[in-house]
Coordinates of C-alpha atoms in Angstrom, one line a residue:
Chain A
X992 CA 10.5 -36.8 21.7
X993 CA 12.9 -34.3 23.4
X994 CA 15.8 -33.2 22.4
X995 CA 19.6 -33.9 23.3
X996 CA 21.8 -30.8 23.2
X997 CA 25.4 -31.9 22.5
X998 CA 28.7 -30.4 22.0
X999 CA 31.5 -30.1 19.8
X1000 CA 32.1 -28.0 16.1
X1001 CA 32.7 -24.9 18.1
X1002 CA 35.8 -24.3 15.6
X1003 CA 34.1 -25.1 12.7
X1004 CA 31.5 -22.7 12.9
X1005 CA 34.1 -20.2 13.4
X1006 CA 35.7 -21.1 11.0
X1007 CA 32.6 -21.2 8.8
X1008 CA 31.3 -17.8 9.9
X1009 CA 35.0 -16.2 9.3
X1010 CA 34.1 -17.6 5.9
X1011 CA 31.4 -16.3 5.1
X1012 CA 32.1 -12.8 5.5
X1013 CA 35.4 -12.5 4.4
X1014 CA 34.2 -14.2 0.8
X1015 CA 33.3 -10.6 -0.4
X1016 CA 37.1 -9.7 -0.3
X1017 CA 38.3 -12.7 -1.5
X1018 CA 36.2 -12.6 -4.7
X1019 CA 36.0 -8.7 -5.5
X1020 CA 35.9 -5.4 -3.3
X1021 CA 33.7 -4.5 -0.5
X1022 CA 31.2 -1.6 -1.6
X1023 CA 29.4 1.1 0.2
X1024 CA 26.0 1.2 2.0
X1025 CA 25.3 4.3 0.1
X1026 CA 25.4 2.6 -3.3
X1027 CA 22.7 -0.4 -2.5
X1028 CA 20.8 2.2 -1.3
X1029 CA 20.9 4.1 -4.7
X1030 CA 21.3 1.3 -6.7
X1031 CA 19.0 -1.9 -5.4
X1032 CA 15.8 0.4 -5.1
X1033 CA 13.7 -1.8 -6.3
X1034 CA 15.6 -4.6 -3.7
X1035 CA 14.9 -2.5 -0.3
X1036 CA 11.5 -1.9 -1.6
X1037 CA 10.7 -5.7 -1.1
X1038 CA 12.9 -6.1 2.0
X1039 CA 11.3 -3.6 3.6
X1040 CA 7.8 -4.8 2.5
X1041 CA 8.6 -8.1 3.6
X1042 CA 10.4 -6.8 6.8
X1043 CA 7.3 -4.9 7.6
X1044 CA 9.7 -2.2 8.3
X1045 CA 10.3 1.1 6.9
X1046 CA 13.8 2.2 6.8
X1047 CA 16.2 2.4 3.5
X1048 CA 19.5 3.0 5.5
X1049 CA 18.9 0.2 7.9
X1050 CA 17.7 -2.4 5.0
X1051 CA 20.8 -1.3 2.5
X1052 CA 22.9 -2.4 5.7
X1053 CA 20.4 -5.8 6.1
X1054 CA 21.0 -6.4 2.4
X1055 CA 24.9 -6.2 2.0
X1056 CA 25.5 -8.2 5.6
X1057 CA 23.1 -10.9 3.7
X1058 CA 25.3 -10.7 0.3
X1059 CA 21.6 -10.0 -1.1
X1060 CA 20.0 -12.9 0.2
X1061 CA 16.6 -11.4 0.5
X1062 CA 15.2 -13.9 3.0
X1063 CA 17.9 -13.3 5.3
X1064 CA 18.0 -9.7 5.1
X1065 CA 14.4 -9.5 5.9
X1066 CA 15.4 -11.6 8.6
X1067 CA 17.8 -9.4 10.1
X1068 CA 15.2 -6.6 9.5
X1069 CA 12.8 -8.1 11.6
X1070 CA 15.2 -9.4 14.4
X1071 CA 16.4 -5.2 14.6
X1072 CA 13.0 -4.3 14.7
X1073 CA 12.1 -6.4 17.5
X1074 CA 14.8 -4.3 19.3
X1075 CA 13.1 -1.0 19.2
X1076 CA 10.7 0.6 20.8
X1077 CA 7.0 1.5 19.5
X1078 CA 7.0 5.2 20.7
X1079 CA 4.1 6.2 18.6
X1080 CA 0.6 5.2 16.4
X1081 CA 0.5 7.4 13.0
X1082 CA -2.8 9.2 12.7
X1083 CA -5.0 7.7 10.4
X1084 CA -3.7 7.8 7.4
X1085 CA -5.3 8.8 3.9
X1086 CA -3.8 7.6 0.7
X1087 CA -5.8 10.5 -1.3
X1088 CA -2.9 12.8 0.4
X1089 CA -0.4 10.8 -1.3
X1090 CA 1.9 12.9 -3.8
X1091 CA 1.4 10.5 -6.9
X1092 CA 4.5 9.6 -8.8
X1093 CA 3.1 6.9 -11.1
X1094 CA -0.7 6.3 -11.3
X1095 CA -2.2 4.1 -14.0
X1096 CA -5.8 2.6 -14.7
X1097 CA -6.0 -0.5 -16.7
X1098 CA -9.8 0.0 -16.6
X1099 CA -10.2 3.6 -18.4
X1100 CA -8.2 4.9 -20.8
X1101 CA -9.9 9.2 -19.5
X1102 CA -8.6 9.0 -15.9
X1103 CA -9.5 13.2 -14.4
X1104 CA -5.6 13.9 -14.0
X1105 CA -4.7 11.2 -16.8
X1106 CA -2.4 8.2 -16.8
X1107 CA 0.9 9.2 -15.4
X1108 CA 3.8 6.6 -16.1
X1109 CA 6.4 8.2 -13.8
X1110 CA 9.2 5.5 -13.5
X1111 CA 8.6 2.2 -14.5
X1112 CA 10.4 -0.8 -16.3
X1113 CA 7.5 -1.8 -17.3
X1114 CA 8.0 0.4 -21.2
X1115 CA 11.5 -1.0 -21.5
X1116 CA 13.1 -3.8 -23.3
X1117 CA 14.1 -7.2 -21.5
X1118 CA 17.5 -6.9 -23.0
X1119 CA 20.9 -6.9 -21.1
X1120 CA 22.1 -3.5 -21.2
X1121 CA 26.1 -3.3 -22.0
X1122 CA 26.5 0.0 -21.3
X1123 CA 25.6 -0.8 -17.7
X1124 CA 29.0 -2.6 -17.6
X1125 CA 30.8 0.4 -17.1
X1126 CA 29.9 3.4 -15.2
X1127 CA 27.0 5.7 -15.8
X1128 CA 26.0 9.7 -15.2
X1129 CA 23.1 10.8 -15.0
X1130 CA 23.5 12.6 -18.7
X1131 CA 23.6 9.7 -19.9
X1132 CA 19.9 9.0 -19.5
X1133 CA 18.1 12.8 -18.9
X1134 CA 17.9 14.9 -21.5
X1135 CA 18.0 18.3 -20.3
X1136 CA 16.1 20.3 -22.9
X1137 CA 14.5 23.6 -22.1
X1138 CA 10.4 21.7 -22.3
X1139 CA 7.1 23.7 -22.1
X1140 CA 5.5 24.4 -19.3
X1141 CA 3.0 21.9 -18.6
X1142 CA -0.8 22.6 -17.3
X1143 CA -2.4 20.7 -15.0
X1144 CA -6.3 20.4 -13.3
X1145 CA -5.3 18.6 -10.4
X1146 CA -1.8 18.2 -7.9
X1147 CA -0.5 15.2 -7.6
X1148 CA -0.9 15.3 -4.0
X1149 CA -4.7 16.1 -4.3
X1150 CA -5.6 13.6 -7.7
X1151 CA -9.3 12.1 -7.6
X1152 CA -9.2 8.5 -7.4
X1153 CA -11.1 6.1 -10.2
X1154 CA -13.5 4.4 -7.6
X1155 CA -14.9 8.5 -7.4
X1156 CA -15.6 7.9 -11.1
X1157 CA -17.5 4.7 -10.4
X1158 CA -19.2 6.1 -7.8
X1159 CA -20.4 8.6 -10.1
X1160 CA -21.8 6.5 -12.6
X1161 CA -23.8 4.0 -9.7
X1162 CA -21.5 1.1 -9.9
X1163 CA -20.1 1.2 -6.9
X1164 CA -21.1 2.4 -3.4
X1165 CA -18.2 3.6 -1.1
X1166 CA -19.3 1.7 2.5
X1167 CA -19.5 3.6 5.4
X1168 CA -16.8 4.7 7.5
X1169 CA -15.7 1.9 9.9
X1170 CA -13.8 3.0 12.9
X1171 CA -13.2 -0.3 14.2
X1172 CA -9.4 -0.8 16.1
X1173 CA -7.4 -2.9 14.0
X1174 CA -5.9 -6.0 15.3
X1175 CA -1.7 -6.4 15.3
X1176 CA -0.7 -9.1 14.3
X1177 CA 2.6 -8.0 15.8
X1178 CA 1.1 -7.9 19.3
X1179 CA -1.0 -11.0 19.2
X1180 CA -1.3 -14.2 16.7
X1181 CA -4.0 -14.2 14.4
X1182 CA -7.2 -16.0 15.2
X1183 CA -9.1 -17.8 12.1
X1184 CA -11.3 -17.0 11.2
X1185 CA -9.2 -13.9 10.8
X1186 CA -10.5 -10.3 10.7
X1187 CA -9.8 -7.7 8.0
X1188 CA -7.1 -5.9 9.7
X1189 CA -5.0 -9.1 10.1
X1190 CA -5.5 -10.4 6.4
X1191 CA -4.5 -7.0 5.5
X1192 CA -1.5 -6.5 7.2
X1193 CA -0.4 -10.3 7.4
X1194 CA -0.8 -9.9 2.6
X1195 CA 0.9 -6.2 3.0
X1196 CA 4.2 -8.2 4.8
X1197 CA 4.1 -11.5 2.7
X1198 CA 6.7 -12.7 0.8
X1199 CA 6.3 -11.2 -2.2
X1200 CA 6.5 -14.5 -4.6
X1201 CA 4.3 -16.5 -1.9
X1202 CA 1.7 -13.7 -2.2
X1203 CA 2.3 -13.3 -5.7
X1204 CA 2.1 -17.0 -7.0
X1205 CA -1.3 -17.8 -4.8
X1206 CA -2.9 -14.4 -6.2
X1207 CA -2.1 -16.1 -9.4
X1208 CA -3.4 -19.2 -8.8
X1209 CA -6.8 -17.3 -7.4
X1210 CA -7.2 -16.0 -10.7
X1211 CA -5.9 -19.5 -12.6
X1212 CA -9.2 -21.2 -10.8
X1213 CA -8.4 -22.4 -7.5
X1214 CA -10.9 -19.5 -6.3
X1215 CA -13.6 -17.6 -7.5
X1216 CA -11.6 -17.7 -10.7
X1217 CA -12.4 -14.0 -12.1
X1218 CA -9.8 -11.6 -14.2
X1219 CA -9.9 -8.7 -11.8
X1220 CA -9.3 -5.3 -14.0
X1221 CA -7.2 -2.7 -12.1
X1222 CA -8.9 0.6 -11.6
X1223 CA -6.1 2.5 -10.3
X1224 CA -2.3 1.5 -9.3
X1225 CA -0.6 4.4 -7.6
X1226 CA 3.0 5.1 -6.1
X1227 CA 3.9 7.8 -4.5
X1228 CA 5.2 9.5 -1.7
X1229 CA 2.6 9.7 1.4
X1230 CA 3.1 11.5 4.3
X1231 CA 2.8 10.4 7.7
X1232 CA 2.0 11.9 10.9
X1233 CA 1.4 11.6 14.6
X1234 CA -0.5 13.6 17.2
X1235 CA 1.7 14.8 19.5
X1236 CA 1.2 15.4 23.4
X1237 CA -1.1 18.5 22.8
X1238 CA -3.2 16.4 20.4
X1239 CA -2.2 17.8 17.3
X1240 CA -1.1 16.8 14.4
X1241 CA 3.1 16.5 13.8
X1242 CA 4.2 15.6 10.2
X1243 CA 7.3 12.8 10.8
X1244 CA 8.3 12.6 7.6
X1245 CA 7.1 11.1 3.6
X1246 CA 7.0 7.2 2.7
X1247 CA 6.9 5.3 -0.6
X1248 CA 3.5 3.3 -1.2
X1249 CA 2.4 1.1 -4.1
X1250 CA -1.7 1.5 -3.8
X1251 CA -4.0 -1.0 -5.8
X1252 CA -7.8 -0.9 -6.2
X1253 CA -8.6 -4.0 -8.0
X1254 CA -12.6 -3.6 -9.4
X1255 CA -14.1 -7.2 -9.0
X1256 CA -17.5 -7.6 -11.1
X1257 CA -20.2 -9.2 -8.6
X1258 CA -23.9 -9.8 -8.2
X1259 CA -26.3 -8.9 -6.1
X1260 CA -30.1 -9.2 -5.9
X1261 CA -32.2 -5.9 -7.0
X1262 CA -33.4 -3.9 -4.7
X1263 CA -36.4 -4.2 -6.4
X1264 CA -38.5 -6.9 -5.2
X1265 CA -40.8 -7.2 -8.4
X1266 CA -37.3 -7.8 -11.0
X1267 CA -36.4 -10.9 -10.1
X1268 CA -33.1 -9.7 -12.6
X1269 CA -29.6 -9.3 -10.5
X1270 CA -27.7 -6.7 -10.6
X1271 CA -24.0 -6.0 -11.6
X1272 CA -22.3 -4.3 -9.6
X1273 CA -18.3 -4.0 -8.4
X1274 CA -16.5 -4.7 -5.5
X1275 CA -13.2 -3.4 -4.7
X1276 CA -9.8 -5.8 -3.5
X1277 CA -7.5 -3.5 -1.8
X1278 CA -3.6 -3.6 -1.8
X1279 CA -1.0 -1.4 -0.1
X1280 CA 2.3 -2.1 0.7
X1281 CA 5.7 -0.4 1.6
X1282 CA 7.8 1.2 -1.3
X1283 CA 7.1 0.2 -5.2
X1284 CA 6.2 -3.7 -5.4
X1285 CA 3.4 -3.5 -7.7
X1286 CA 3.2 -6.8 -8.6
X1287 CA 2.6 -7.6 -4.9
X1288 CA 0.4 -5.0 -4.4
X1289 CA -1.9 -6.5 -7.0
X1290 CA -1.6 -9.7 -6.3
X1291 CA -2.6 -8.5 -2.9
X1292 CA -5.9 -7.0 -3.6
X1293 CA -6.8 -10.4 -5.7
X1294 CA -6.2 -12.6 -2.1
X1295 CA -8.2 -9.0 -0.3
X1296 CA -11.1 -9.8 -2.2
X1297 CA -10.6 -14.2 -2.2
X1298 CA -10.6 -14.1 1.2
X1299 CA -13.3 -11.8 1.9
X1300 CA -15.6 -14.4 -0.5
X1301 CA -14.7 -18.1 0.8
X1302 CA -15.3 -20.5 -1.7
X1303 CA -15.5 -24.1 -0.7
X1304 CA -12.6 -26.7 -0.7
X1305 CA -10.6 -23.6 -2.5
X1306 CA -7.2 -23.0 -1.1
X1307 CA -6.7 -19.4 -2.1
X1308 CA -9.7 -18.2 -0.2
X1309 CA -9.0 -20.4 2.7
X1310 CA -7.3 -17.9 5.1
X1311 CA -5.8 -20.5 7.6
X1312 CA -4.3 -21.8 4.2
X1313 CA -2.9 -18.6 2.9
X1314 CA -2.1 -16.1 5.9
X1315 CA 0.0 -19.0 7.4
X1316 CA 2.2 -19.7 4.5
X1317 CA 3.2 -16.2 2.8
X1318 CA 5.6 -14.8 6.1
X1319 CA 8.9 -14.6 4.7
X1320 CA 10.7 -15.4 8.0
X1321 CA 7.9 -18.1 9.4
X1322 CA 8.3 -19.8 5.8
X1323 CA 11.4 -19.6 5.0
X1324 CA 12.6 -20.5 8.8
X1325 CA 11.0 -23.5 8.8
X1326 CA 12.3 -25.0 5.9
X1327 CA 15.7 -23.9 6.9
X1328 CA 15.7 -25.8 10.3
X1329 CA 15.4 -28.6 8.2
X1330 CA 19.1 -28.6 7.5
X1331 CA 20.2 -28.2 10.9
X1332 CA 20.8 -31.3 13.4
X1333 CA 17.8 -33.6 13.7
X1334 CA 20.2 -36.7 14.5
X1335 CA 17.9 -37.5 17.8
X1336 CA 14.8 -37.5 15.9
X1337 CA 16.1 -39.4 12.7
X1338 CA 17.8 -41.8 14.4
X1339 CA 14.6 -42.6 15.9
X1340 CA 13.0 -43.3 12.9
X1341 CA 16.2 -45.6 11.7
X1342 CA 15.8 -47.4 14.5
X1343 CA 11.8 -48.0 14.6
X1344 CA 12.5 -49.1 10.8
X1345 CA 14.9 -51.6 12.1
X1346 CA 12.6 -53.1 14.6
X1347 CA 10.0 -53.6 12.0
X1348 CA 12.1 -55.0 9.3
X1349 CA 13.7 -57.7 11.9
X1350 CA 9.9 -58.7 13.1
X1351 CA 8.4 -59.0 9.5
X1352 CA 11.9 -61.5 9.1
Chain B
X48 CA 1.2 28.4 11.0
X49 CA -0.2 24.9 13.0
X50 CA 1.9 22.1 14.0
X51 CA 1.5 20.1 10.7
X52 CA 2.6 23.0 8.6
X53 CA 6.2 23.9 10.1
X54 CA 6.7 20.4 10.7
X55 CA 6.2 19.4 7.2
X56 CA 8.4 22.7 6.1
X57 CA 11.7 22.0 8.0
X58 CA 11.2 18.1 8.0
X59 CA 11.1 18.1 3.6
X60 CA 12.6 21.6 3.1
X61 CA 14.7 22.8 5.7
X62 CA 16.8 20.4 7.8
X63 CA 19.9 22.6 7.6
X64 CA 18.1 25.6 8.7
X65 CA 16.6 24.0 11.9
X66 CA 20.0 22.7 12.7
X67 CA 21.4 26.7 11.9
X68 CA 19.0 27.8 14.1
X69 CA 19.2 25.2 17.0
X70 CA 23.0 26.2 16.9
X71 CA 22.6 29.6 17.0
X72 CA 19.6 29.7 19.9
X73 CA 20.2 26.7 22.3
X74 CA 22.3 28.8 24.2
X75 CA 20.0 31.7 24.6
X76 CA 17.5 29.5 26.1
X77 CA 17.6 27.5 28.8
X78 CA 16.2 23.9 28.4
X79 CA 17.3 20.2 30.0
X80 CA 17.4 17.0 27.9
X81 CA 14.5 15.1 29.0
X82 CA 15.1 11.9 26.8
X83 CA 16.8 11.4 23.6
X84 CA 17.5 11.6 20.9
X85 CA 16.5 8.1 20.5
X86 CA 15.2 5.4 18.1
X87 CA 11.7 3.9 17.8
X88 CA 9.2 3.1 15.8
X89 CA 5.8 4.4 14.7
X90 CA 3.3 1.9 13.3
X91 CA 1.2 3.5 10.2
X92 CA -2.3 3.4 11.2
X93 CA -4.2 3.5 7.7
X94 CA -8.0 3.5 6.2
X95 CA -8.4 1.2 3.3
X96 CA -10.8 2.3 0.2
X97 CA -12.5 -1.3 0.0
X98 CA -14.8 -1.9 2.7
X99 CA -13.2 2.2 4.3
X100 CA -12.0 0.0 7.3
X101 CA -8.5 0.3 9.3
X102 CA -5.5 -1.8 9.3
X103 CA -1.8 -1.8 10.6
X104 CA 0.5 -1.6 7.3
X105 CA 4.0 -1.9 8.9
X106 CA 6.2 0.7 11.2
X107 CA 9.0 3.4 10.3
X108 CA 12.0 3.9 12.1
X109 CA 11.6 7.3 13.5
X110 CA 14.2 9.6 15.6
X111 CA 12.5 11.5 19.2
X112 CA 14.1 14.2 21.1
X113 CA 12.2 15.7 23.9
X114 CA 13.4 18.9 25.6
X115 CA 11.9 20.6 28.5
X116 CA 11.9 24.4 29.6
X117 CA 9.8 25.2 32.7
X118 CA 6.8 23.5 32.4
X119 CA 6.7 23.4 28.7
X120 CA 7.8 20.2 26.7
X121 CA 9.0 20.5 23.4
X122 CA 9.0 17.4 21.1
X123 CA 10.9 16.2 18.1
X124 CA 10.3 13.4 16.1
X125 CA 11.3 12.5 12.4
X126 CA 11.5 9.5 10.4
X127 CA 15.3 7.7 10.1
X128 CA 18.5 7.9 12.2
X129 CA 18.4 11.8 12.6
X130 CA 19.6 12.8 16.2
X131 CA 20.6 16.4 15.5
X132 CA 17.5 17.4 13.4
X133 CA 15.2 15.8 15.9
X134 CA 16.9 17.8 18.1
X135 CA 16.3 20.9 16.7
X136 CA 12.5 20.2 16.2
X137 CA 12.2 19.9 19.9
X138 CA 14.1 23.0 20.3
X139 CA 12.4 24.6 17.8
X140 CA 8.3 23.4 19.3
X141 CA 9.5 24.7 22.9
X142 CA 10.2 27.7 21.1
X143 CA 6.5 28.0 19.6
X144 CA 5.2 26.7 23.0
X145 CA 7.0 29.7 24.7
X146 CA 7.2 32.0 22.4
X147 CA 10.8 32.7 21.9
X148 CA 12.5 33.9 18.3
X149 CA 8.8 32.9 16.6
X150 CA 9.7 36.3 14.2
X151 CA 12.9 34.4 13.2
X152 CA 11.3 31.0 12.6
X153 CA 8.2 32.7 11.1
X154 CA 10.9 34.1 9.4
X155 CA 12.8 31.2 7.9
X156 CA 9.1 29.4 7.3
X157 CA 8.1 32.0 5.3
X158 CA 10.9 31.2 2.8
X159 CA 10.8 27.5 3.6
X160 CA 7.1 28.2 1.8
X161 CA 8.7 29.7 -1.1
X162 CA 11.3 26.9 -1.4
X163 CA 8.5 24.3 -1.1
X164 CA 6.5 26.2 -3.9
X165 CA 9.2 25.9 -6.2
X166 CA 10.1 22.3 -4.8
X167 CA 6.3 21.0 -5.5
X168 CA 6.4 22.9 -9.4
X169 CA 9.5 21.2 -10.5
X170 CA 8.7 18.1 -9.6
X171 CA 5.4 18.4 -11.0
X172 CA 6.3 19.5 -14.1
X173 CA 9.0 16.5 -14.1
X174 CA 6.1 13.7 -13.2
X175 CA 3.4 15.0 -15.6
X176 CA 6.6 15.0 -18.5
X177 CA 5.1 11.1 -18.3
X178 CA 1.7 11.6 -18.7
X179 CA 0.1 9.8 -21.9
X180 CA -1.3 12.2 -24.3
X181 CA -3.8 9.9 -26.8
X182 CA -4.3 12.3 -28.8
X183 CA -0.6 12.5 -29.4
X184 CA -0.6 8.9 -30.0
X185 CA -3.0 8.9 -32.7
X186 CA -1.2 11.3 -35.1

C-alpha cells in the first residue's frame, strides 16, 4: 500500500496552531521559565529522565511550550537534543562519590551513616493544601532556630553503601570488574537478545508509568514473581567529569540521580559437592536514573533483575516485549499517528468489505 | 592543585570570580578564539553496582570554550548554557598551562577552599537535620 500525499487545510492548521499557543493568554497569564523550573521539580525530573537529557533550563522551556504535556515535552527534548553535538564521553562514573541528599534502606533499620530522609513527600499528608492557593515564603515552611551542631562518622559524599554490609556478612559477592564498552542505543538499534548496557539505558529513559506498571506487574506474577526488598535508595548530587586533551580529569559540573539497589533472594547450588542443600544467597537489580524519580528507579531494578533471569512465556522478562514498549516518544508516537490521515489505507479496507459483502449476496 | 580540584572549585563555588578574573587578565594575555563558546553534549559513562558492568545513562548539555596561546590550548567546559564562564575556564587552564597569574588564581582557590569548607558543613548539617534517630522514637 503506498501512500497519496494530498493538499488542502493549509489555513486550518494555521489557524489551529495560532490556537494553540495563544490559549494560555486567553484563559490566564503567561508565566516565567524561571518559575517551572522552581516550582515543577519533580516534573523536569521525569522529562528529563524520559528525554534522556540532562538540562533543567532547556526542559522548563520544553514543558511550558507543551502546556505540561509531558509526552510532548519529552518530545521536543529529544528532537533539541538530536541537534547538538556529542563533544565529550564522562569518565567513568562512580555513584559512591555521589553527595547523598536522601538515602533510605527498607532492608535494615542500622544503616553506617543512618537513614537520611532529606526531602521527600513521601512523610506528608495526601491532602490539598489551601494555603498553597495563595503565595508562599520560604518562612512559611523553615523554621530558623539556632539547632546543635550535629556529628557525623561519614560525609555524605563519601557514605558506605548497604551491599558493603552484605558483603561483610557473606551474602553477597560484589562480581568482578567488567570493562566491557557499552552499547548506545542512541547510535545503533538494539539487537535481542539485548546486552546489559542497552537494557540499562533503554529502562533508565522509559516512560516512567510504562516502566513503572510492568515492574509492577513483575512483582504481581507475570515473572519470577518475588517482593524485592530495597537495600539502599539514594539521591543526590553526583559529579561528573571528562578527561580533557592532556588526559586528565576536568570536573563539568554536579547532576541529580535517584540510585536503587534492589536485593533479590536467589539460590544457588553449594559449593560443597557432598551438601546436596542450596544456598541462599542475594542478587542485586540495579536502577539509576536522571534527577529524583524513585518510583522509576525501583521499578527499574525489578525489570534489571527480570530481564537478566528469563522466565518462560512471561512477558516482563521478555526483553523484546519490554525494551520495545516503555520509549516515551516511540510509544506515545505511534499511537498518536493513529489520529492523523489514514483515508488511503481505510478506504481500502471499506472497499475490500464492500466487495465481500456484494459476493456473499 | 590538579585539574579536578580547581575545576570543581570555580565550577560549584566561584563562577563570579573566574568571570572577575577573565575580565581583569584577558587583556594582559594574548590568546585567539579557537572555537566557541558552544553547546554539546557529554554522554555519562557510568559503572553499575549489580553485575560492576558499564552503561550509557543519558547526556548533559554542556557549554566548551577553547582558547589558544602559542602552542598551548586552554579548555573550558561546564555543564548548561554558560558562555562566559566557559570562557573564563579556558582562559583560566591556558593560564595554568603557561604559567601566567597562577599566585592570583592559587590565590582566589585558596579561598574558593575555604568557601567550599563552609559550603559542604552547612549543608551537611541541613541534610543530617533529617536523619532518623530510633532511639528518639522510642521515648
Amino acid at each position: 500500500m503506498g501512500y497519496v500525499a494530498v493538499k488542502g487545510g493549509k489555513e486550518a492548521i494555521e489557524k489551529s496552531v495560532e490556537m494553540y499557543k495563544s490559549r494560555r493568554f486567553r484563559e490566564g497569564h503567561d508565566i516565567e521559565v524561571e518559575n517551572i523550573k522552581t516550582n515543577m521539580r519533580q516534573l523536569i525530573n521525569q522529562v528529563m529522565s524520559e528525554a534522556s537529557f540532562y538540562d533543567r533550563d532547556l526542559c522548563a522551556l520544553a514543558i511550558k511550550q507543551a502546556e505540561g504535556n509531558m509526552e510532548e515535552a519529552v518530545f521536543l527534548m529529544r528532537a533539541h537534543r538530536s541537534t547538538l553535538p556529542r563533544l565529550y564521553y564522562s569518565t567513568v562514573t562512580n555513584t559512591r562519590e555521589m553527595f547523598v541528599k536522601r538515602r533510605v534502606s527498607a532492608s535494615f533499620k542500622d544503616i553506617p551513616g543512618g537513614q537520611i530522609l532529606g526531602a521527600s513527600p513521601d512523610y506528608t499528608h495526601r491532602l490539598l493544601d489551601d494555603a498553597l492557593l495563595g503565595l508562599q515564603t520560604l518562612a512559611d515552611y523553615v523554621t530558623d532556630e539556632d539547632e546543635e551542631e550535629i556529628e557525623y562518622e561519614y560525609k555524605l559524599d563519601a557514605l558506605p553503601k548497604v551491599i558493603d554490609y552484605l558483603e561483610a556478612e557473606g551474602l553477597y559477592s560484589k562480581p568482578e570488574i567488567d570493562d566491557t564498552p557499552p552499547d548506545d542505543i542512541t547510535k545503533k538499534s538494539i539487537e535481542y537478545p539485548s546486552s546489559r548496557s542497552e537494557r540499562l539505558q533503554s529502562l533508565t529513559r522509559g516512560q516512567t508509568g510504562a516502566v513503572t506498571s510492568l515492574g509492577y506487574a513483575e512483582i504481581r506474577g507475570y515473572g519470577f514473581s518475588t517482593h524485592p526488598n530495597i537495600g539502599e535508595c539514594r539521591v543526590g548530587d553526583q559529579p561528573i567529569h571528562i578527561g580533557d586533551m592532556d588526559g586528565e580529569e576536568y570536573f563539568i559540573g554536579d547532576i541529580e540521580l535517584t540510585e536503587i539497589d534492589a536485593f533479590l533472594p536467589d539460590e544457588k547450588e553449594s559449593s560443597d559437592k557432598e551438601d546436596y542443600q542450596s544456598e541462599m544467597t542475594f542478587n542485586i537489580g540495579y536502577g539509576l536514573t536522571f534527577g529524583q524519580n524513585e518510583t522509576k528507579a525501583i521499578a527499574m531494578s525489578v525489570l534489571d533483575y527480570s530481564l537478566s533471569h528469563p522466565v518462560e512465556n512471561a512477558p516482563t522478562t521478555d526483553d523484546e516485549f519490554v525494551l520495545y514498549h516503555i520509549d516515551s516518544v516511540e510509544s506515545t508516537g505511534f499511537i498518536s499517528h493513529l489520529k492523523l490521515p489514514h483515508y488511503v489505507t481505510f478506504q481500502s479496507k471499506l472497499d475490500r468489505m464492500r466487495q465481500s459483502g456484494r459476493k456473499s449476496e | 592543585m590538579n585539574k579536578k580540584k580547581w575545576t570543581t572549585l570555580f565550577i560549584r563555588y566561584g563562577k563570579e570570580e573566574a568571570a572577575e578574573f577573565y575580565a581583569l587578565h584577558k587583556d594582559q594575555m594574548e590568546c585567539t578564539t579557537v572555537s566557541g563558546p558552544m553547546e554539546g553534549l557529554t554522554m555519562i559513562k557510568v559503572r553499575e553496582h549489580a553485575q560492576n558492568s558499564l552503561f550509557y545513562l543519558g547526556e548533559v548539555r554542556v557549554t566548551e570554550t577553547k582558547l589558544r596561546h602559542g602552542k598551548e590550548i586552554g579548555l573550558g567546559v561546564v555543564k548548561g548554557d554558560e558562555p562566559e564562564l566557559s570562557t573564563a575556564l579556558a582562559f583560566i587552564d591556558l593560564c595554568f598551562k603557561t604559567d601566567q597569574f597562577t599566585d592570583t588564581l592559587n590565590n582566589i582557590l585558596s579561598d574558593l577552599e575555604d568557601r567550599e569548607t563552609e559550603a559542604v558543613h552547612k549543608k551537611t548539617q541541613e541534610i543530617l537535620r533529617t536523619k532518623v534517630n530510633f532511639d528518639m522514637m522510642n521515648d
